[in-house]
Short mmCIF file of C-alpha atoms in Angstrom, two decimals:
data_model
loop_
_atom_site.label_atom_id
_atom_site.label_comp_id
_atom_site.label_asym_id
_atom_site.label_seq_id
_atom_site.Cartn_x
_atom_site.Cartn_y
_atom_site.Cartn_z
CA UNK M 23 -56.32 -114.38 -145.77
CA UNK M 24 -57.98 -111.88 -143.74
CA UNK M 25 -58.54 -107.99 -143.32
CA UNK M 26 -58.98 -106.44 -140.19
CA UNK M 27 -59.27 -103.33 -138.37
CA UNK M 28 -57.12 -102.56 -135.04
CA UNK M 29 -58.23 -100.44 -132.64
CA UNK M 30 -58.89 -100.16 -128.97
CA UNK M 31 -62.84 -99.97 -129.04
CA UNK M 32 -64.53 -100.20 -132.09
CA UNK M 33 -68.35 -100.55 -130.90
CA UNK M 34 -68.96 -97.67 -133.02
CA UNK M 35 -66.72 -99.06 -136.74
CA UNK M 36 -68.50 -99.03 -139.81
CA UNK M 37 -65.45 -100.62 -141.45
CA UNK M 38 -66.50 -103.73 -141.48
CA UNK M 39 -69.97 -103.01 -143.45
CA UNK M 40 -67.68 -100.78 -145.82
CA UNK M 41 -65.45 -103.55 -146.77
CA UNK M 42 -67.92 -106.57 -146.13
CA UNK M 43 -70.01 -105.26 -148.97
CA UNK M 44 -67.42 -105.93 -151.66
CA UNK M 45 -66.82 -109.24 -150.63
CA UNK M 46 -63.64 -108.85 -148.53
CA UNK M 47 -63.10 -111.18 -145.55
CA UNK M 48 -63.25 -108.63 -143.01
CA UNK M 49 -63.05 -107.79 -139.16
CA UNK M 50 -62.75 -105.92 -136.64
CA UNK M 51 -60.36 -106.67 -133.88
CA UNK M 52 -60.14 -104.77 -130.48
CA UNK M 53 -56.99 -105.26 -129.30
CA UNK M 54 -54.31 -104.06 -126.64
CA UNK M 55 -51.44 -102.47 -127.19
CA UNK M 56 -49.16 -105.12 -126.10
CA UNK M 57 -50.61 -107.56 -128.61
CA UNK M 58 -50.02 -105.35 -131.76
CA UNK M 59 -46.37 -106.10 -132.04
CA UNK M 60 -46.83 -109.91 -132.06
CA UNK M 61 -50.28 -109.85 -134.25
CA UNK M 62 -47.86 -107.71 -136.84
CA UNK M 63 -45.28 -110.29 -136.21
CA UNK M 64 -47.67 -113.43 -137.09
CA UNK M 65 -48.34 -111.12 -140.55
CA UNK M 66 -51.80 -113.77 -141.08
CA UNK M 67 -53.63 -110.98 -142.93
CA UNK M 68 -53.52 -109.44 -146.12
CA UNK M 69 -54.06 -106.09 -145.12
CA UNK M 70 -55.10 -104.13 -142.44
CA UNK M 71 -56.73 -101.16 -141.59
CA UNK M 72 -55.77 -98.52 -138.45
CA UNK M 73 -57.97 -96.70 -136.12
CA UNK M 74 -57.77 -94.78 -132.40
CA UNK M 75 -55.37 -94.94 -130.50
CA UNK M 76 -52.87 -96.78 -132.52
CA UNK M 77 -52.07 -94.72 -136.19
CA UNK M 78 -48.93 -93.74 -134.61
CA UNK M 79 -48.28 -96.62 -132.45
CA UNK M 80 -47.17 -99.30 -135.18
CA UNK M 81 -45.66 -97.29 -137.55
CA UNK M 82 -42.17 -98.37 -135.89
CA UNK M 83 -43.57 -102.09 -136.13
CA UNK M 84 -43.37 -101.99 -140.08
CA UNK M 85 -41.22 -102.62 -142.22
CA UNK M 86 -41.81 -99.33 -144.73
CA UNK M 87 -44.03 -96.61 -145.03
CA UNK M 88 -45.10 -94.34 -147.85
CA UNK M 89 -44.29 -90.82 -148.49
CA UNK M 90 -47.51 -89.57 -147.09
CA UNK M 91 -47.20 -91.56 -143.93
CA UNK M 92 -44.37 -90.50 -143.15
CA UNK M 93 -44.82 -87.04 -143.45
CA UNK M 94 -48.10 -87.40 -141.45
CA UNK M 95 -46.66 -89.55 -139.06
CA UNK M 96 -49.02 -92.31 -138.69
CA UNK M 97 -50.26 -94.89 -140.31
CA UNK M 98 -54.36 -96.27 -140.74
CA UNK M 99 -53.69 -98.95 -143.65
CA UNK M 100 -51.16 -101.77 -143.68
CA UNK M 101 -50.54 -103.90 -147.07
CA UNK M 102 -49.12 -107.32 -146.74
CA UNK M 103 -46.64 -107.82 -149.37
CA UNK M 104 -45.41 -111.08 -149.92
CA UNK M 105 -44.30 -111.10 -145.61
CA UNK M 106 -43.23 -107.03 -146.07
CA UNK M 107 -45.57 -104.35 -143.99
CA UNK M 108 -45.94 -101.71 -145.87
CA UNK M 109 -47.87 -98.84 -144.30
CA UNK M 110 -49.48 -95.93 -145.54
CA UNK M 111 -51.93 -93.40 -144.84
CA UNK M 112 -55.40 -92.90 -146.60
CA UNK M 113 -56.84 -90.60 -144.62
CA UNK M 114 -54.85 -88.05 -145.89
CA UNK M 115 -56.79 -88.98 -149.24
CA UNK M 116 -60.09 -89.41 -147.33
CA UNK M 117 -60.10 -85.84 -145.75
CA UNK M 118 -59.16 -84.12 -149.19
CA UNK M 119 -62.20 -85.94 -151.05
CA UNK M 120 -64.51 -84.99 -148.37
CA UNK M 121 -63.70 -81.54 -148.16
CA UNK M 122 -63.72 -80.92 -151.75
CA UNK M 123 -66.99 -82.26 -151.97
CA UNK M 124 -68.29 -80.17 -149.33
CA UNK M 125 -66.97 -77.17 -150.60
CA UNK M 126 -64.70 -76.71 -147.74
CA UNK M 127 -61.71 -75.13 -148.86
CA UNK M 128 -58.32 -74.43 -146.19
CA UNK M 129 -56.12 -72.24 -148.84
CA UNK M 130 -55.86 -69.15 -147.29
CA UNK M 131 -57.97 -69.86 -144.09
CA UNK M 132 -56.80 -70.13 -140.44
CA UNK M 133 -57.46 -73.64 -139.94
CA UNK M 134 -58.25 -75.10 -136.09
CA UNK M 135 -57.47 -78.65 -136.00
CA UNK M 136 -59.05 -80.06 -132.60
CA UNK M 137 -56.58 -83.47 -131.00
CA UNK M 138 -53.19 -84.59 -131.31
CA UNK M 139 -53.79 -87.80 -133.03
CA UNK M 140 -53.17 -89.43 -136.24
CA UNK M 141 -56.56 -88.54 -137.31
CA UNK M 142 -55.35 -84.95 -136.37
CA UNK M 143 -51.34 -85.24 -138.04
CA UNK M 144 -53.17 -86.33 -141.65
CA UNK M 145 -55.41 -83.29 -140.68
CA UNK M 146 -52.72 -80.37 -140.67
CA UNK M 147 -50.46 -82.04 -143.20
CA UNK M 148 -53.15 -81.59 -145.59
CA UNK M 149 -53.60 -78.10 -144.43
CA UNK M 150 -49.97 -77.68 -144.60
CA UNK M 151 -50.42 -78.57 -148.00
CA UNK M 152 -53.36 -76.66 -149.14
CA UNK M 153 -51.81 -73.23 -148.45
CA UNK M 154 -53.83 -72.71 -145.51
CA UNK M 155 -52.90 -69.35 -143.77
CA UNK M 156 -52.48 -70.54 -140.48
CA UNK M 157 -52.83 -73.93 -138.91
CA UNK M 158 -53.64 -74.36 -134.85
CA UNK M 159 -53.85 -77.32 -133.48
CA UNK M 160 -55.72 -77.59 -130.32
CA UNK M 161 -54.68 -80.58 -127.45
CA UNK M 162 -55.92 -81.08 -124.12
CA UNK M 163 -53.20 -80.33 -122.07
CA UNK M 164 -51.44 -78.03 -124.85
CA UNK M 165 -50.51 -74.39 -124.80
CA UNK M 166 -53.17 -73.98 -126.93
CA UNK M 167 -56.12 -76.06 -125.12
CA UNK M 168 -59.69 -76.87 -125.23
CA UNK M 169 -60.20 -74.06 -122.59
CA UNK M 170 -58.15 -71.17 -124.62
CA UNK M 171 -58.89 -71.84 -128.02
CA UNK M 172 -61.90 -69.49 -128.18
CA UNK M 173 -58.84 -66.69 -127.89
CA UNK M 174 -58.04 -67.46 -131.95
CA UNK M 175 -60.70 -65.30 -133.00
CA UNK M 176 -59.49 -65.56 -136.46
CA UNK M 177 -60.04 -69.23 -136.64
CA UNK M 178 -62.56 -69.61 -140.24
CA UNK M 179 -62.14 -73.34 -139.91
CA UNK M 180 -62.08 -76.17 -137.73
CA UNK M 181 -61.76 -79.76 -138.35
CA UNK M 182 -62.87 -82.28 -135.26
CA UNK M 183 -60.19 -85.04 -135.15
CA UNK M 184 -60.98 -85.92 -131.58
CA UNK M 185 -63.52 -88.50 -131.06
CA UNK M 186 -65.60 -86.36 -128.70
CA UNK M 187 -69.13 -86.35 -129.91
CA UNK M 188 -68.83 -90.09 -130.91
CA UNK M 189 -71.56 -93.33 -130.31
CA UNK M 190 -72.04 -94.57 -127.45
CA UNK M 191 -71.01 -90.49 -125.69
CA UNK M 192 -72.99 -88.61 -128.95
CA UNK M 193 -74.79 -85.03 -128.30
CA UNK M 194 -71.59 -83.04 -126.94
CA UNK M 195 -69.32 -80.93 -128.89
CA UNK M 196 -65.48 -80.65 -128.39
CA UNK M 197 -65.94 -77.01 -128.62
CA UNK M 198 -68.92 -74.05 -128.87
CA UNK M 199 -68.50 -72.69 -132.42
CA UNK M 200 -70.67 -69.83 -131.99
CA UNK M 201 -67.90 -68.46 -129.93
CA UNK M 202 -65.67 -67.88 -133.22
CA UNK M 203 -67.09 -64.50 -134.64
CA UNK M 204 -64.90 -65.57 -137.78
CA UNK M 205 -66.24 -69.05 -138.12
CA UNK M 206 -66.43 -70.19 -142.10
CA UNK M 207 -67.23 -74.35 -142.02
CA UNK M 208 -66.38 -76.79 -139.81
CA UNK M 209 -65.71 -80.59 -140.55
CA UNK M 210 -65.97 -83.69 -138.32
CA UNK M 211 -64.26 -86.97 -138.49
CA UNK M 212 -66.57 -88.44 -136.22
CA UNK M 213 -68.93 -90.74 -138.28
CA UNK M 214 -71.12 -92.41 -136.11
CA UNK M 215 -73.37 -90.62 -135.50
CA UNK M 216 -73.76 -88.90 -138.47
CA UNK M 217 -75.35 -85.58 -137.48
CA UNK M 218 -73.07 -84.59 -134.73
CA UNK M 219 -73.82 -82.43 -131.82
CA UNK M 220 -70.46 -80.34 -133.35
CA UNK M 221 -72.52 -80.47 -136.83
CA UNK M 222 -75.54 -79.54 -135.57
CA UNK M 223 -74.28 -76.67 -133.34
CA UNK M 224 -72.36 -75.46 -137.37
CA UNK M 225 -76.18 -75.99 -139.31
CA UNK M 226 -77.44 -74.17 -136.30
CA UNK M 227 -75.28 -71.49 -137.41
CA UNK M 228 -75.93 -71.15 -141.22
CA UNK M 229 -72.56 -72.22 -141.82
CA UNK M 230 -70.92 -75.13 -144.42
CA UNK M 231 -70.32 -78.12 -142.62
CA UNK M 232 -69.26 -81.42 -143.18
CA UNK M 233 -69.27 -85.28 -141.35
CA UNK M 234 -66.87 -87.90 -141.95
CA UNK M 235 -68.86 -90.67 -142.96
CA UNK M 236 -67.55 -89.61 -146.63
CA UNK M 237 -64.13 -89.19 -144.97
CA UNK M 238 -64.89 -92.99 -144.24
CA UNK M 239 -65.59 -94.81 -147.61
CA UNK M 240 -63.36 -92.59 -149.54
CA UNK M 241 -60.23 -93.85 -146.69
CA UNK M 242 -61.52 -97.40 -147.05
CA UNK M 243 -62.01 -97.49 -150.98
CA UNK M 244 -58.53 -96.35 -151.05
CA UNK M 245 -57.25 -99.21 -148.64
CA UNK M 246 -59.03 -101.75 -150.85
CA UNK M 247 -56.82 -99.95 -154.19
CA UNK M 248 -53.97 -100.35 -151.70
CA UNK M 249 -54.32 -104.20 -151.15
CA UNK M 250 -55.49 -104.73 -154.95
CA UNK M 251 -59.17 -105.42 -154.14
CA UNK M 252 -60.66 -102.42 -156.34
CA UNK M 253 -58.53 -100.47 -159.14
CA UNK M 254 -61.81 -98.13 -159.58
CA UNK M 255 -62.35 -97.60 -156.29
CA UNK M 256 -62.87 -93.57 -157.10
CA UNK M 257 -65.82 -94.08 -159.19
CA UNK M 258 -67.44 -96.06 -156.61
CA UNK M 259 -66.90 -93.68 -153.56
CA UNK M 260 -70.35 -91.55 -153.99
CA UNK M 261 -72.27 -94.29 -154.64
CA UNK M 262 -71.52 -96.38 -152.13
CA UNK M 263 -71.27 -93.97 -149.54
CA UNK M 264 -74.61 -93.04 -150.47
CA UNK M 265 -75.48 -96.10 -150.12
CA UNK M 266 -74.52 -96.79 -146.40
CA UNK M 267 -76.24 -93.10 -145.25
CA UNK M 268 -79.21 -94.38 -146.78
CA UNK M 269 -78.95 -97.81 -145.22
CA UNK M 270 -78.30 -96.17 -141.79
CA UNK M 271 -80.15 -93.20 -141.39
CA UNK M 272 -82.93 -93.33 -139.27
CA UNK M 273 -86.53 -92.37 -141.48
CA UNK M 274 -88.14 -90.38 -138.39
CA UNK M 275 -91.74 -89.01 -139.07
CA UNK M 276 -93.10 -86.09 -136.59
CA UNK M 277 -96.11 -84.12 -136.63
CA UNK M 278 -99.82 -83.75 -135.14
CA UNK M 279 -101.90 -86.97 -133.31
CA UNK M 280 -103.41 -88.79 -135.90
CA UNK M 281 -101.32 -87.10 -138.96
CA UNK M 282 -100.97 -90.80 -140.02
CA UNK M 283 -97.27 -91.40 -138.82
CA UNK M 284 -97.60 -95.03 -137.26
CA UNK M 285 -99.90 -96.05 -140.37
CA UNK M 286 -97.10 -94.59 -142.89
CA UNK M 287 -94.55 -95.86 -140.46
CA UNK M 288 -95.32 -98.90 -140.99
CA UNK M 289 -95.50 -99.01 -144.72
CA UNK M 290 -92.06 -97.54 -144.97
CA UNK M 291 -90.85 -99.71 -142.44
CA UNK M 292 -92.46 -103.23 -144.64
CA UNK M 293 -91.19 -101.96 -148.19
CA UNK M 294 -87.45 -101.23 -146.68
CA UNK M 295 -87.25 -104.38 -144.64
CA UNK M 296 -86.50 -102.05 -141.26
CA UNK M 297 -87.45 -102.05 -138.07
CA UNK M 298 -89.95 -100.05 -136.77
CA UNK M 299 -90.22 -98.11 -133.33
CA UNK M 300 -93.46 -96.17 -132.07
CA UNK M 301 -92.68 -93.76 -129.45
CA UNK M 302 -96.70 -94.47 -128.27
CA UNK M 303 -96.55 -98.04 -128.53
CA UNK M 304 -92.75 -98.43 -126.53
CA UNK M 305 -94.34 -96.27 -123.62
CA UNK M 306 -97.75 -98.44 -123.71
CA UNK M 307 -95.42 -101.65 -123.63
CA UNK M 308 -93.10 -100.70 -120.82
CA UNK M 309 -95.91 -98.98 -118.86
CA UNK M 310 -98.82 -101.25 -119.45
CA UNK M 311 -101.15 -98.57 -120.56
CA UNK M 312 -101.67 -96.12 -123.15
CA UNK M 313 -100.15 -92.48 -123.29
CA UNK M 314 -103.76 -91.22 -123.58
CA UNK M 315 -104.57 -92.80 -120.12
CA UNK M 316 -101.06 -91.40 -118.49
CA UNK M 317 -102.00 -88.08 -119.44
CA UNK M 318 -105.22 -88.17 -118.37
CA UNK M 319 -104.68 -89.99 -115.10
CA UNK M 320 -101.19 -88.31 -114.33
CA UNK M 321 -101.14 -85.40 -116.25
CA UNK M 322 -98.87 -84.15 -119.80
CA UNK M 323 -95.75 -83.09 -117.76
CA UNK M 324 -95.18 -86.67 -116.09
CA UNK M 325 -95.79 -87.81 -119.72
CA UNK M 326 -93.42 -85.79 -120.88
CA UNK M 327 -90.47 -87.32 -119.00
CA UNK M 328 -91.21 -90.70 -119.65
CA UNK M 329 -91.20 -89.82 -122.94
CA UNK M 330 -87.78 -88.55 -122.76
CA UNK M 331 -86.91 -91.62 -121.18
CA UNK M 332 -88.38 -93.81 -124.26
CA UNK M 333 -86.67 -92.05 -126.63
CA UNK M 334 -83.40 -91.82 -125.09
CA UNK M 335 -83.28 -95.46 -125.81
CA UNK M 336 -83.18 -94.77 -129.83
CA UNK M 337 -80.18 -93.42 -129.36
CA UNK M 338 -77.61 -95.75 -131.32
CA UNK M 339 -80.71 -97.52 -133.46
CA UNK M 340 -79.87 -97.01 -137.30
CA UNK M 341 -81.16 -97.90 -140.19
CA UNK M 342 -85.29 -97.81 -139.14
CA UNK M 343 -88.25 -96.35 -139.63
CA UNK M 344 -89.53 -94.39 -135.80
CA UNK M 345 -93.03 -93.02 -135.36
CA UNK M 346 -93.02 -89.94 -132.81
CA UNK M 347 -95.73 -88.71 -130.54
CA UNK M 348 -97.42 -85.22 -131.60
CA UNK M 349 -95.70 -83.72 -128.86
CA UNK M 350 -92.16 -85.53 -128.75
CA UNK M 351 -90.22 -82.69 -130.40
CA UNK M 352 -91.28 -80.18 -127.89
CA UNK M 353 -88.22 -81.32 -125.98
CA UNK M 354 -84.92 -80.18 -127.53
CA UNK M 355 -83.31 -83.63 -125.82
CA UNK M 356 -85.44 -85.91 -128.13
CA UNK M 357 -85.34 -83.67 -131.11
CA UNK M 358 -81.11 -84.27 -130.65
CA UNK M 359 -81.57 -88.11 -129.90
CA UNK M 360 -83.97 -88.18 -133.45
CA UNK M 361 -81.84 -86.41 -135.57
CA UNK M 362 -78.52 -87.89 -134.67
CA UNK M 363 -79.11 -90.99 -137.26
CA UNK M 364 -82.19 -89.43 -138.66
CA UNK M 365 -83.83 -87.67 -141.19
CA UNK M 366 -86.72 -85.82 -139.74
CA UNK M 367 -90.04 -85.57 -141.81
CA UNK M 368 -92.58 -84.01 -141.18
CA UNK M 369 -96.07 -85.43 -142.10
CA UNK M 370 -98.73 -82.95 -142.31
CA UNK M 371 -102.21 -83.29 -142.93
CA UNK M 372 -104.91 -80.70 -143.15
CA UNK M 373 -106.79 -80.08 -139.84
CA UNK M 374 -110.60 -81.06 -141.09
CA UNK M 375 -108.84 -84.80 -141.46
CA UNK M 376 -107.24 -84.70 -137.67
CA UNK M 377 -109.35 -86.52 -135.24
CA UNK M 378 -109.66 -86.48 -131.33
CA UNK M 379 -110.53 -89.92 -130.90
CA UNK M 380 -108.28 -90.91 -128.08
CA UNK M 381 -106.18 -88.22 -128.28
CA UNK M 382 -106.63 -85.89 -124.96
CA UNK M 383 -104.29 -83.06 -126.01
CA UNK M 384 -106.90 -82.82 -128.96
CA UNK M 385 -109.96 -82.71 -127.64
CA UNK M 386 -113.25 -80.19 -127.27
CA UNK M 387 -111.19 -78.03 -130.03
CA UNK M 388 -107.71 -77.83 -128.87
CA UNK M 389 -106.94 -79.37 -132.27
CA UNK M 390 -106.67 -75.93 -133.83
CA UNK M 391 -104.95 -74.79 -130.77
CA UNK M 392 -102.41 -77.58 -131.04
CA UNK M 393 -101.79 -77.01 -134.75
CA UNK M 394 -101.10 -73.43 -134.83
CA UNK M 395 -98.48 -73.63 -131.58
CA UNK M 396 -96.63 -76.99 -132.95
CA UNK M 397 -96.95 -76.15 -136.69
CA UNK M 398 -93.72 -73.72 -136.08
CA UNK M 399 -92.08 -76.09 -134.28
CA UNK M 400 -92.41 -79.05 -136.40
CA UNK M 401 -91.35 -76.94 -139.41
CA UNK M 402 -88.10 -75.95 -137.74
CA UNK M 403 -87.38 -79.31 -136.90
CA UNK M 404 -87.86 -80.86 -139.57
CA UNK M 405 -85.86 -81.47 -142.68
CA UNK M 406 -88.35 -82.70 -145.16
CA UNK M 407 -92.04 -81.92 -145.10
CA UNK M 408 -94.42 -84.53 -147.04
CA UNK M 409 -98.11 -84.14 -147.40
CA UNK M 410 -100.07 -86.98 -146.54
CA UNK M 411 -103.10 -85.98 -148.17
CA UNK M 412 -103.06 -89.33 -150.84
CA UNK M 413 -102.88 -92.75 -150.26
CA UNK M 414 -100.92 -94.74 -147.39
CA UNK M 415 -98.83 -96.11 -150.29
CA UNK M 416 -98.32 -92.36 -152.15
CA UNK M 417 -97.32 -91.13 -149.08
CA UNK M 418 -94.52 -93.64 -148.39
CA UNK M 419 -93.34 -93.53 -151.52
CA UNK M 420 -93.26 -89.28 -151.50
CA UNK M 421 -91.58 -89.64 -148.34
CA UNK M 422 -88.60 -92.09 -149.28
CA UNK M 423 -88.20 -89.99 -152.54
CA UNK M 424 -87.45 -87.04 -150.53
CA UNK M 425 -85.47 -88.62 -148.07
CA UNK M 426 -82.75 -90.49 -150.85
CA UNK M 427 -83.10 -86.30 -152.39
CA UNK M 428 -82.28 -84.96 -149.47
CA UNK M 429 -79.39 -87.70 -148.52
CA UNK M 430 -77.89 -87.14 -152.11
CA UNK M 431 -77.34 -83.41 -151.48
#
């Protein structure tokens, strides 16, 4: 028998890698509301697994619930016992194990809790739970909105349990958190994308943070321990989830004309079995001629913004290897689209082994120009810097042992 996961839209799941991965017959299933009762009725699964906008929707469709579920009020896993629903909640469990591992502690804090959800109920049950000093819960049309929120100026924690900020509508943020002058850590169920705009706007910050693709495996291991597919399941939570960022996080290298990215690129991109994207090479194929002719022929502004345009279409790609132009992370658009699935490296090499050849923005000397304005930039950018002053093959290898490093932190 089958597992599956309900929802509404799940374009963004990565349930069904989670689960698939251990050998479970698994799928997702978008579905309408009027269906669930009579797919619950049919009971040809073995267990299921809950997601937007229906935690709270079948809980009155079961047969029992758990404890936990039913103080939370919803439901995200569903064990078929012998023609019994039994529902319970492991997000709850999920949150807990992903806080704690981010340091991210709610006793004694004045917790913010953004949606109304289930997502959100597990959320301040927890908080309930953990002592937390005060809990606010912030809802669209509530008293306490997305509008007049910024009025708790005690808040030292919020937790994003809406699903603002998630693939395919990534780079907003449900709220501004530089606009709470007590502001601790924030955490963020969203998973996909991994680097949130809301996460980004916290490292921005200098303050913990946290994403919920952790939230994610540790939820789903428990489901599995639920419906008797894994009695370890806690000693394989790190692993694996380390495991899937690895698998789909974007390597993204950045840095001066002819540092060596597309050559290193490339390597990376054989030895992993990934795709590979050039910036360059995408404009010269949609365009029919090189970026070294548009520049020269229409100037580097126009240039520019069909750059954007290029790499607004990596938004959503996972799990590959992208080579950037010298000058893509001048604009703070691309440098969000990048880093949303990516971990940004930056490949230096020393300035007697940069060449002009073909490269306008480099030539009659502006190469020492060029590197002392974009070295700054690159370096703030960037979350790993690799020197690529040794072979092609020592340089991928120094950059994918920095990149599982920096993953594993």
């Amino acid at each position: 028998m089958k597992y599956y996961l309900l929802g509404e839209k799940l374009s963004h799941s990565f349930s069904a890698k989670l689960h698939r991965r251990f050998g479970l017959d698994y799928e997702l299933k978008e579905v309408e509301s009027g269906a669930i009762s009579r797919l619950l009725s049919e009971k040809d699964f073995k267990g299921l697994n809950v997601t937007i906008p229906y935690k709270k929707f079948v809980m009155p469709l079961l047969d029992d619930t758990d404890d936990t579920a039913r103080r939370i009020g919803a439901v995200n896993t569903v064990v078929n016992k012998g023609g019994k629903l039994i529902g319970y909640n492991t997000d709850y469990f999920g949150l807990k194990f992903a806080l704690d591992y981010y340091r991210i502690g709610l006793s004694g804090e004045n917790v913010m809790i953004l949606g109304n959800g289930g997502a959100a109920a597990a959320c301040k049950t927890l908080a309930g739970d953990e002592k937390a000093k005060s809990v606010t819960v912030v809802e669209r049309k509530g008293e306490i909105n997305f509008e007049n929120c910024y009025d708790i100026t005690d808040t030292s924690v919020i937790i994003n349990a809406t699903p603002v900020g998630m693939f395919p509508c990534a780079g907003i943020s449900p709220v501004d958190s530089g606009r709470f002058p007590n502001l601790k850590a924030v955490f963020d169920c969203v998973y996909n994308p991994v680097n949130t705009e809301f996460l980004r706007l916290a490292e921005n910050l200098g303050i913990k943070r946290g994403g919920g693709l952790l939230m994610l495996v540790a939820q789903g291991m428990y489901s599995e321990y639920l419906w008797g597919e894994a009695d370890n399941f806690k000693e394989k939570i790190l692993p694996t989830y380390r495991d899937i960022l690895f698998e789909e996080s974007n390597i993204v290298l950045i840095g001066m004309p002819s540092a060596g990215k597309t050559t290193v690129g490339k390597a990376i991109s054989e030895k992993l079995g990934r795709k590979f994207y050039d910036t360059d090479e995408m404009i010269s194929a949609r365009y029919k001629i090189t970026p070294e002719k548009i520049i020269e022929e229409k100037g580097e502004p126009y240039f520019r913004e069909i750059e954007k345009e290029v790499v607004k279409e990596l938004d959503g790609v996972k799990g590959s290897v992208i080579s950037t132009g010298g000058g893509t992370v001048l604009s703070e658009k691309n440098v969000r689209v990048l880093r949303s699935d990516g971990v940004v490296v930056f490949l230096e090499r020393d300035e007697e082994k940069l060449t002009e050849n073909n490269r306008p923005l480099s030539k009659n000397g502006a190469i020492s120009r060029l590197l002392r304005e974009r070295t700054p930039i690159y370096e703030k950018v960037c979350d790993i810097k690799i020197k690529n002053d040794g072979s092609i093959e020592e340089t991928a290898e120094s950059v994918l042992s920095a990149v599982k490093a920096r993953l594993e932190k």
